[in-house]
mmCIF file of C-alpha atoms and ligand atoms in Angstrom:
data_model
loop_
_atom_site.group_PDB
_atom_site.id
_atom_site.type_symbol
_atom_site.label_atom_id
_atom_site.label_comp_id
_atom_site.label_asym_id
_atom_site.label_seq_id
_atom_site.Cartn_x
_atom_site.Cartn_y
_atom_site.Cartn_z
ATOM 1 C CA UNK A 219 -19.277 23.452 -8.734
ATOM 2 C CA UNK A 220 -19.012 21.774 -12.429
ATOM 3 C CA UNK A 221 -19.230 17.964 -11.700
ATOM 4 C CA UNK A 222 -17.479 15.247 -14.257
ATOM 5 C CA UNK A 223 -20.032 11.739 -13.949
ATOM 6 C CA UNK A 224 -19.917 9.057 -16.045
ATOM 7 C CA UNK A 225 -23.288 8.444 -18.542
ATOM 8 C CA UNK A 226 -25.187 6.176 -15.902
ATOM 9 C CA UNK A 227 -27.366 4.976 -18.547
ATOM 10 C CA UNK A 228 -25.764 2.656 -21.165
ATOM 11 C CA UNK A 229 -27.879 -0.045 -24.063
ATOM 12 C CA UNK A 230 -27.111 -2.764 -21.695
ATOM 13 C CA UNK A 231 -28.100 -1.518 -18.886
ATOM 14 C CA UNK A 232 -27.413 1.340 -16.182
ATOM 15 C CA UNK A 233 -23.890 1.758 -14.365
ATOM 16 C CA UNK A 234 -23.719 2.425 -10.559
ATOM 17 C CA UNK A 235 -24.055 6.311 -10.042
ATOM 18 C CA UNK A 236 -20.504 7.114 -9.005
ATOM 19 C CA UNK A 237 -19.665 10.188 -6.911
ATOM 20 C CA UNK A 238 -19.407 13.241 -8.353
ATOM 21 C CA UNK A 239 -15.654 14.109 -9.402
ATOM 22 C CA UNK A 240 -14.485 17.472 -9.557
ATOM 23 C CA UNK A 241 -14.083 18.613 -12.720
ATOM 24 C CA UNK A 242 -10.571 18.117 -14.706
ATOM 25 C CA UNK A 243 -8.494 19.017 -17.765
ATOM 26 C CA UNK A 244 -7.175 16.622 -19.633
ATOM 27 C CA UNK A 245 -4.194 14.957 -18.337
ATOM 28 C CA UNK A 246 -1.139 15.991 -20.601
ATOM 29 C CA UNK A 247 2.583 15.505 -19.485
ATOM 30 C CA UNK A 248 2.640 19.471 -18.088
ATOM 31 C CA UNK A 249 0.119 17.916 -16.055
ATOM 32 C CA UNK A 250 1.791 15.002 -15.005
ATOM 33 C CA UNK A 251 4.645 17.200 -14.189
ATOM 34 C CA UNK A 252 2.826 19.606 -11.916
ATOM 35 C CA UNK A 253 1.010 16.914 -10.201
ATOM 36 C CA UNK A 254 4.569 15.670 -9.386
ATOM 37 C CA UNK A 255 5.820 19.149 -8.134
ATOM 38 C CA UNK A 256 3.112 19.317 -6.036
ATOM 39 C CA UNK A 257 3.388 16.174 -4.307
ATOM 40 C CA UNK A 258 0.237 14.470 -5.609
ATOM 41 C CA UNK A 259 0.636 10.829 -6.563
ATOM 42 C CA UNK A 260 -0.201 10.042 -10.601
ATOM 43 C CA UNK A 261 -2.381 7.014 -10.586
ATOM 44 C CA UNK A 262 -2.991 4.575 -13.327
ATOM 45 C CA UNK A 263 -5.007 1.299 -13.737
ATOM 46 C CA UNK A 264 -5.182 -0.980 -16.972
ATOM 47 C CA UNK A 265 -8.391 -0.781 -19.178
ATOM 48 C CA UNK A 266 -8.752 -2.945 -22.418
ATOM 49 C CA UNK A 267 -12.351 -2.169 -23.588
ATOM 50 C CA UNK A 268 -14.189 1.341 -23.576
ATOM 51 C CA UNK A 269 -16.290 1.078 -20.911
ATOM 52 C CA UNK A 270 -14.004 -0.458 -18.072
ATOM 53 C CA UNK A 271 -11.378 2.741 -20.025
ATOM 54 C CA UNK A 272 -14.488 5.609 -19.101
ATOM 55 C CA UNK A 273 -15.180 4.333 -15.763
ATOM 56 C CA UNK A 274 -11.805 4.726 -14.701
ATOM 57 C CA UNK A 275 -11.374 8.302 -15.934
ATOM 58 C CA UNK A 276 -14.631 8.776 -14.435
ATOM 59 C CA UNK A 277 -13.078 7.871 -10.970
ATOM 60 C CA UNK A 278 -10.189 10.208 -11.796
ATOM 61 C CA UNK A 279 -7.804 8.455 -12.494
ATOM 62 C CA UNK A 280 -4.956 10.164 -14.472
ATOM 63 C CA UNK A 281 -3.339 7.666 -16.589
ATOM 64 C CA UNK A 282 -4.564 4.855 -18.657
ATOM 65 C CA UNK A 283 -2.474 1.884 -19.608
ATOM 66 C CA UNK A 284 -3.647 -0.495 -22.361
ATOM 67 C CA UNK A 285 -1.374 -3.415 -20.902
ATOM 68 C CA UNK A 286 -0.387 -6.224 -22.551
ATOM 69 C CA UNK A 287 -1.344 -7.752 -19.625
ATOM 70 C CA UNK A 288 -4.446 -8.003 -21.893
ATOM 71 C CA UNK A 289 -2.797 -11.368 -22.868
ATOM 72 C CA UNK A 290 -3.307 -13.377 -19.396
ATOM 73 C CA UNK A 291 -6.598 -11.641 -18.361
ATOM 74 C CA UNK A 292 -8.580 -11.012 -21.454
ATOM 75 C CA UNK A 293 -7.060 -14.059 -24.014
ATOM 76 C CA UNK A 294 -6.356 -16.436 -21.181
ATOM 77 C CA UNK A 295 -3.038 -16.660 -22.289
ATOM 78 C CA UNK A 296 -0.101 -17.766 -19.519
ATOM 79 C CA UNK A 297 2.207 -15.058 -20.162
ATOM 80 C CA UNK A 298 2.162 -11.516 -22.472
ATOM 81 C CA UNK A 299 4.305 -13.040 -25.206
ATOM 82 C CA UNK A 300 1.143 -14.207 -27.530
ATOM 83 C CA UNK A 301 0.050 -11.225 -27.478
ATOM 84 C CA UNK A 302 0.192 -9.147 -31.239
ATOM 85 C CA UNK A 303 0.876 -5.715 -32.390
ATOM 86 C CA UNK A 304 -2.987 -6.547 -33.962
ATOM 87 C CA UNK A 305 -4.273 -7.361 -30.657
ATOM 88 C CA UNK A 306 -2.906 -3.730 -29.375
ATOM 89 C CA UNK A 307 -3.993 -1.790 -31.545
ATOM 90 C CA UNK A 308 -7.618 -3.054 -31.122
ATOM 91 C CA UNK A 309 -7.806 -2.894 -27.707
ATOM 92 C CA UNK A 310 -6.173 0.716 -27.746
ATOM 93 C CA UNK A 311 -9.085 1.473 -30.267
ATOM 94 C CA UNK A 312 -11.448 0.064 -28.098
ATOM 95 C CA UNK A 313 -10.450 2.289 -25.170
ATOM 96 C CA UNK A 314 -9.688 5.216 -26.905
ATOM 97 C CA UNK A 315 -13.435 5.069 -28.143
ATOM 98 C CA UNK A 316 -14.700 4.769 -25.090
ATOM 99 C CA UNK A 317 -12.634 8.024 -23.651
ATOM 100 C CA UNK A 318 -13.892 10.050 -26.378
ATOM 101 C CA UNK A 319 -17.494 9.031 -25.887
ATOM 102 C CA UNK A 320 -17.337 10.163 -22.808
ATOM 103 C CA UNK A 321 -15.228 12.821 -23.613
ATOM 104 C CA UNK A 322 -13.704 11.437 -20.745
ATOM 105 C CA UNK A 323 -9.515 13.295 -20.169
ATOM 106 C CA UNK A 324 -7.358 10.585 -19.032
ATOM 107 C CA UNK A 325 -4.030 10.489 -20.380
ATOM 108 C CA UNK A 326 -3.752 6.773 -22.560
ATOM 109 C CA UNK A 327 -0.448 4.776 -22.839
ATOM 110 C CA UNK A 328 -0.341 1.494 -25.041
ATOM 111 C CA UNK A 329 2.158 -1.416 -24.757
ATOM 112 C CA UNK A 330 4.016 -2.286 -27.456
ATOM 113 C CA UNK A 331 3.865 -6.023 -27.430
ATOM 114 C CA UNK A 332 6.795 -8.356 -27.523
ATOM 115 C CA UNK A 333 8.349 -8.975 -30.975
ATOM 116 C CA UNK A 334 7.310 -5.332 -32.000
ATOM 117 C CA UNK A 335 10.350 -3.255 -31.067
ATOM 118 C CA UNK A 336 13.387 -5.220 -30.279
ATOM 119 C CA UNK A 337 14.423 -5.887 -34.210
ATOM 120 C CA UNK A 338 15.312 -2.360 -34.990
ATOM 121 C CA UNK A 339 14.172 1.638 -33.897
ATOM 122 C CA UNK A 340 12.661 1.954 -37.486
ATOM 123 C CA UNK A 341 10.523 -1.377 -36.371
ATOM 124 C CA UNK A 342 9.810 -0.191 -33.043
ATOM 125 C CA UNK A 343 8.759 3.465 -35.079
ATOM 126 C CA UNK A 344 6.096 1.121 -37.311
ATOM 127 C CA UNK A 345 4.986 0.026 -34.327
ATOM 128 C CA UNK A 346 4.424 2.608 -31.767
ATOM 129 C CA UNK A 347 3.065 5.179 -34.832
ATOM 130 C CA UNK A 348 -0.044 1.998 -35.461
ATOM 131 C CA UNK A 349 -0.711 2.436 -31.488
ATOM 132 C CA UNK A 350 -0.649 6.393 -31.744
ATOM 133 C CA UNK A 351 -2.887 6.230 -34.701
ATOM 134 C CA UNK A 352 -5.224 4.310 -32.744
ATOM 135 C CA UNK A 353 -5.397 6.569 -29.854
ATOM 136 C CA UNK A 354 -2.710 6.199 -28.000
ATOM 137 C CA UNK A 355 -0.667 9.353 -26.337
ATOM 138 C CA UNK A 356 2.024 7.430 -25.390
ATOM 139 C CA UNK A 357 4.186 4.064 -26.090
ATOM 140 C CA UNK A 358 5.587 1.427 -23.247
ATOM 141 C CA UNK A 359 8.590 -0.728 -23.773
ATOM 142 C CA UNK A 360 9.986 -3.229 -21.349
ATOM 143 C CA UNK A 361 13.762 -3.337 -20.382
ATOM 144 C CA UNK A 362 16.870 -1.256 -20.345
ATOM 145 C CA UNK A 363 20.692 -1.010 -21.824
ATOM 146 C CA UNK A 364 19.331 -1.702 -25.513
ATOM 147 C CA UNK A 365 15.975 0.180 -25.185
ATOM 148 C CA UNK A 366 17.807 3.352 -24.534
ATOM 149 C CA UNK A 367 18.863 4.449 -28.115
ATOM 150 C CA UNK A 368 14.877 3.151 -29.563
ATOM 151 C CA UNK A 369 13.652 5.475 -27.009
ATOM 152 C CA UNK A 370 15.935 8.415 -28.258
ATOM 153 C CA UNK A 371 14.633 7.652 -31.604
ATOM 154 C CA UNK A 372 10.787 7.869 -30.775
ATOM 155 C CA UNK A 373 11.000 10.429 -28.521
ATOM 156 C CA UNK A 374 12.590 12.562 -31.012
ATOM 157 C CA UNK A 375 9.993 11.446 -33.739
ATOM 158 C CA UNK A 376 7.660 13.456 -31.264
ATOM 159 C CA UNK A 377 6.351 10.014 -29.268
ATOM 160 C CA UNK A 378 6.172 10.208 -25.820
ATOM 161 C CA UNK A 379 7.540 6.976 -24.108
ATOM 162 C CA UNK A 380 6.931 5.398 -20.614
ATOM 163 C CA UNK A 381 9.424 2.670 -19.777
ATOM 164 C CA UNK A 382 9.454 -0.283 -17.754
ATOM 165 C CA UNK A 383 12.272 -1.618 -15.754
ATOM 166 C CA UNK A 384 12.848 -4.523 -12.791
ATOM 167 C CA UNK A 385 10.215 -7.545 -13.860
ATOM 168 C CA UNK A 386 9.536 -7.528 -17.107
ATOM 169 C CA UNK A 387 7.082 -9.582 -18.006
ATOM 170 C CA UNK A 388 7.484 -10.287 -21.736
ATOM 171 C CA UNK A 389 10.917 -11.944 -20.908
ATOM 172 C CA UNK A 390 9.571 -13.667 -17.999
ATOM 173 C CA UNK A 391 11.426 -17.054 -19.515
ATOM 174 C CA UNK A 392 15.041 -15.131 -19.422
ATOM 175 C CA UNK A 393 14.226 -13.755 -15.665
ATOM 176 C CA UNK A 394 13.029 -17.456 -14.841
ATOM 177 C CA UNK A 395 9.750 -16.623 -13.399
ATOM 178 C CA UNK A 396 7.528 -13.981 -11.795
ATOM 179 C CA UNK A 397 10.119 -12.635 -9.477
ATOM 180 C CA UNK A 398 11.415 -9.360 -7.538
ATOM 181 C CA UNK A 399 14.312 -7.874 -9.209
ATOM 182 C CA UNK A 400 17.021 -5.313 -8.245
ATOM 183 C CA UNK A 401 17.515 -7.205 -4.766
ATOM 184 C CA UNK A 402 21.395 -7.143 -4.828
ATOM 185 C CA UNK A 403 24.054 -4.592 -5.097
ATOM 186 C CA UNK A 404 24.953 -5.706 -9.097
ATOM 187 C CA UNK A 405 21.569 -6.216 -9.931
ATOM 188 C CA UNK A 406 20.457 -2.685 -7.916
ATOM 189 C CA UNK A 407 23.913 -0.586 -9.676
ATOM 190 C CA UNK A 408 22.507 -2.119 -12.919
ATOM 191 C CA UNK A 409 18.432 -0.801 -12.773
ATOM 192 C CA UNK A 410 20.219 2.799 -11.250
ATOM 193 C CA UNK A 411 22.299 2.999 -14.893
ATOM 194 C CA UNK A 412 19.565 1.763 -16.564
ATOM 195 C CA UNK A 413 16.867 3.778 -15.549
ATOM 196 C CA UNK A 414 18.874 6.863 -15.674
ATOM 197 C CA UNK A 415 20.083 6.155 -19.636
ATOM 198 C CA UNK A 416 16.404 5.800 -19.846
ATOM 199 C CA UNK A 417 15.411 9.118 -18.770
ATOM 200 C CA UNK A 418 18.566 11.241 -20.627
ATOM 201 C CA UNK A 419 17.229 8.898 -24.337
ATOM 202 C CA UNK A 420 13.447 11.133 -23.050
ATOM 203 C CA UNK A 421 11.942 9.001 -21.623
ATOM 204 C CA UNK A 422 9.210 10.584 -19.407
ATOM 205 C CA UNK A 423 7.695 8.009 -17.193
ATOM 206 C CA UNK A 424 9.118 4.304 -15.703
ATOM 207 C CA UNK A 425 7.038 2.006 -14.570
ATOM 208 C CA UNK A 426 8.913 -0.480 -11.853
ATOM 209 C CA UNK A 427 7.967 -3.649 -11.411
ATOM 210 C CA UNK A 428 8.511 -5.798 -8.031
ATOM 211 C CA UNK A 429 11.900 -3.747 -7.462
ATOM 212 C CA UNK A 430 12.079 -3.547 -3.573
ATOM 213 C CA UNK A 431 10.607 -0.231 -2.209
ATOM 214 C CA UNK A 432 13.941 1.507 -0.831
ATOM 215 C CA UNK A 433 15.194 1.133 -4.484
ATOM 216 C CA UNK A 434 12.271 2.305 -6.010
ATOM 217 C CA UNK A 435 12.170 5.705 -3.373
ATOM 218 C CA UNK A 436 15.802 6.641 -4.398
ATOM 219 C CA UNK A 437 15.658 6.127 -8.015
ATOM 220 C CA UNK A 438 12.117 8.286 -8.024
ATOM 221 C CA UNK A 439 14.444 11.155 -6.046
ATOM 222 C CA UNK A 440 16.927 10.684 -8.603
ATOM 223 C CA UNK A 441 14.909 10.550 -11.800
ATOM 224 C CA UNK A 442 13.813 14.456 -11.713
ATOM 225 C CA UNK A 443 12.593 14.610 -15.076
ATOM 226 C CA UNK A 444 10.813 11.102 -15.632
ATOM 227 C CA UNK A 445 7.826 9.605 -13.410
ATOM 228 C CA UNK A 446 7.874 6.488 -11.840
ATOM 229 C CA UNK A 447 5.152 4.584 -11.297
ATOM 230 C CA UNK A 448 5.587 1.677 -8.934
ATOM 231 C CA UNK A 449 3.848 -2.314 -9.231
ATOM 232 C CA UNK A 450 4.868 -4.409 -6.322
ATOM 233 C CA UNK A 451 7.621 -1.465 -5.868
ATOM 234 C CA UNK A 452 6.544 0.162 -2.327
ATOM 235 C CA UNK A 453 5.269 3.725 -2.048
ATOM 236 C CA UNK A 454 8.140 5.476 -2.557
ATOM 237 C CA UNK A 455 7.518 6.595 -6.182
ATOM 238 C CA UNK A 456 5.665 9.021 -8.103
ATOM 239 C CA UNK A 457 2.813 7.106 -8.857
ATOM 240 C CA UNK A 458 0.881 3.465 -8.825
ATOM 241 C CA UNK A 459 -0.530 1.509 -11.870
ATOM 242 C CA UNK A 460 -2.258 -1.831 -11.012
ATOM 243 C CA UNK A 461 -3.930 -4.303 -13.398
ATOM 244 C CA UNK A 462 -7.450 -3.807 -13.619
ATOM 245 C CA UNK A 463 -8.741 -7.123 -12.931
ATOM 246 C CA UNK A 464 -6.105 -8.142 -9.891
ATOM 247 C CA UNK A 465 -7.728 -4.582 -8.220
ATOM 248 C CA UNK A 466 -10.768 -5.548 -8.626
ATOM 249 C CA UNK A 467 -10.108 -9.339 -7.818
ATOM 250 C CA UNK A 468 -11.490 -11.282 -10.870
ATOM 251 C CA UNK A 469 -7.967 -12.540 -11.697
ATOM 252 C CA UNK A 470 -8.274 -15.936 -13.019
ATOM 253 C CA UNK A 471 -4.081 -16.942 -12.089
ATOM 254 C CA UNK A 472 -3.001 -16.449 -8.995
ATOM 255 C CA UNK A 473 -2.763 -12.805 -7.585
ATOM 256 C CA UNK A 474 0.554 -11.452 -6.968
ATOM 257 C CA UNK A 475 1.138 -10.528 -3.215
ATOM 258 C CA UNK A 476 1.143 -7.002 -3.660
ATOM 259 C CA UNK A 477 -1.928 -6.421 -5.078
ATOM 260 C CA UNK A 478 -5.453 -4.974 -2.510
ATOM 261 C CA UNK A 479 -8.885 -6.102 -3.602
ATOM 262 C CA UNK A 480 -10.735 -3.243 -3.829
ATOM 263 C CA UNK A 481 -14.067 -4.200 -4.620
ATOM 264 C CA UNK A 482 -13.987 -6.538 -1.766
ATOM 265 C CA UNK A 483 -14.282 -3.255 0.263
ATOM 266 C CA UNK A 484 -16.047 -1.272 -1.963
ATOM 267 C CA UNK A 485 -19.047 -3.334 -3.585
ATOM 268 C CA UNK A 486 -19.206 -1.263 -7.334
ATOM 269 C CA UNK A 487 -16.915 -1.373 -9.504
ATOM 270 C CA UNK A 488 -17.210 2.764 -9.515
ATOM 271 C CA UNK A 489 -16.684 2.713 -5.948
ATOM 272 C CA UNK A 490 -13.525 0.322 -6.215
ATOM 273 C CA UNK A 491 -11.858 2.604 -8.683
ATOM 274 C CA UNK A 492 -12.471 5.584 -6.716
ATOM 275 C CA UNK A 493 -11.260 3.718 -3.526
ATOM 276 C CA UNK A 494 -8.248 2.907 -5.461
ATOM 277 C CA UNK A 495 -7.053 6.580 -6.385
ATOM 278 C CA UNK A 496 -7.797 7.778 -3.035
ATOM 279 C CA UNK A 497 -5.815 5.278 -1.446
ATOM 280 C CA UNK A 498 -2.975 5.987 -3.609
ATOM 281 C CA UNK A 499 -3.280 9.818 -3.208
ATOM 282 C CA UNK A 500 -3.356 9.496 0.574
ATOM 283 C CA UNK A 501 -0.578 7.344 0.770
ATOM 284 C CA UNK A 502 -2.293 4.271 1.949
ATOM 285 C CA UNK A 503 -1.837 1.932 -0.559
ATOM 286 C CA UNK A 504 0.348 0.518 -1.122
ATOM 287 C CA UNK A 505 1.841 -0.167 2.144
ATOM 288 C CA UNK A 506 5.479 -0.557 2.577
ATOM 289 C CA UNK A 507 5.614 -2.983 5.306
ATOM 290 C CA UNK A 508 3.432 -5.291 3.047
ATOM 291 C CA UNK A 509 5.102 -5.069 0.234
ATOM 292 C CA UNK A 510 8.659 -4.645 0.998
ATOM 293 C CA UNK A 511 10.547 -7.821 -0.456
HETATM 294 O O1 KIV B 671 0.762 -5.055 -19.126
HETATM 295 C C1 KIV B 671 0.537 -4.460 -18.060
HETATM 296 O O2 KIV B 671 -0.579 -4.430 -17.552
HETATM 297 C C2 KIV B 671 1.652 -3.793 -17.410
HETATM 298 C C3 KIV B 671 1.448 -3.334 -16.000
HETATM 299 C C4 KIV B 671 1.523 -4.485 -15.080
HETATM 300 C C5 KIV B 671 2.413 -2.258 -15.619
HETATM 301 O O3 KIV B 671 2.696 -3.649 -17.977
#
């Protein structure tokens, strides 16, 4: 059988051999979509530099995110809002490098950062076609109502959008702090219309955010024709993203509740990773009793 291994041997020094990974096309949205139909979980972990970005593919993981999570854990910042267009379009350089040196096939979704979409669509256009020329196959906003006609407008424009409803972390001041969202019936009726505006403007994937789990099951039922990939949001939904550093549990803050240390278990970073998409493909992680709120 073809085998897909990361280059053990690097200039600074040699990676842990990882196991061998059958090997893959690269993920596309067909893909995505099949993987769905089938009943196979999509699973996605942060990456900000290349070589963090080709181990992860190299673990098989589908989906890339360039968060701008890259704010707290790589510029020490206390929330995303420093964070520049500049800043994410380097690291989404960064990473995309690093997948094509190793012509590695992971599918590689950029945030747009705060203050880079929310003045107009033809802003939020600028903006998501300076992370597509970087590398990028896809754009992430934050929020809902008002996001729905910007995503029309991209989407059209030919850029594939993943969304991102229940915390949103770039408005962190307006929700008044790290907290679970969607919790009662207003709030819940709210994300439903939201999400579902979200997915009619072509939107293709959702990312929810510390929503609680029996929300996040129904909405993934619902939402036939865009992904959702759960944080903090049960295992109820098409797929799992976690931040890089809180998996592997080098998190300078303080690590939200929902999060598993894989390395702990593991011992290699390789190892962790791989851990990580098997325990989302099987179903054990994340664990709804855990992490219901
Ligand atoms: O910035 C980020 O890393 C994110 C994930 C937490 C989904 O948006």
């Amino acid at each position: 059988m073809t085998v897909h291994t990361p280059t053990s041997a690097t200039p600074y020094g040699t990676l842990p051999p990882a196991s061998p990974m059958p090997q893959r096309s690269p993920v596309s949205l067909p893909r995505l979509a099949q993987m769905r139909a089938a009943g196979e979980k999509i699973t996605m972990l942060t990456a900000y530099d290349a070589t963090f970005a080709a181990m992860a593919d190299a673990a098989g993981v589908e989906c890339i995110l360039v968060g701008d999570s890259l704010g707290m854990v790589c510029q020490g910042l206390h929330s995303t809002v420093g964070v520049s267009l500049d800043d994410m379009r380097y690291h989404t350089a960064c990473v995309a490098r690093g997948l094509h040196r190793a012509q590695a096939t992971a599918w590689l979704i950029a945030d747009l950062p705060y203050g880079s979409y929310q003045a107009s669509r033809e802003q939020a256009l600028h903006s998501a076609s300076a992370l597509m020329q970087a590398g990028a196959h896809m754009v992430k906003l934050e929020g809902g109502g008002w996001t729905a006609p910007t995503v029309q407008f991209l989407t059209e424009r030919g850029i594939p959008v993943c969304a991102h409803l229940g915390l949103t972390p770039q408005t962190v001041h307006a929700l008044g702090g790290y907290r679970v969202q969607g919790r009662d019936d207003v709030a819940a009726a709210l994300l439903r219309r939201q999400a579902r505006e979200l997915q009619d403007a072509g939107a293709s994937m959702l990312v929810l955010e510390m929503v609680p789990a029996g929300l996040a099951a129904e909405l993934t039922q619902t939402l036939t024709q865009c992904h959702t990939i759960g944080i903090g949001a049960g295992n109820g939904t098409a797929g799992q993203v976690l931040v890089l550093h809180d998996m592997l549990g080098v998190n300078l803050g303080k690590t939200p509740k929902f999060v598993r240390n894989f390395m702990q278990e593991a011992g290699s970073v390789q190892a962790a990773m791989q851990a990580y998409v098997r325990c989302v493909k099987d179903g054990s992680f994340p664990d709804n009793q855990l992490h219901a709120w």
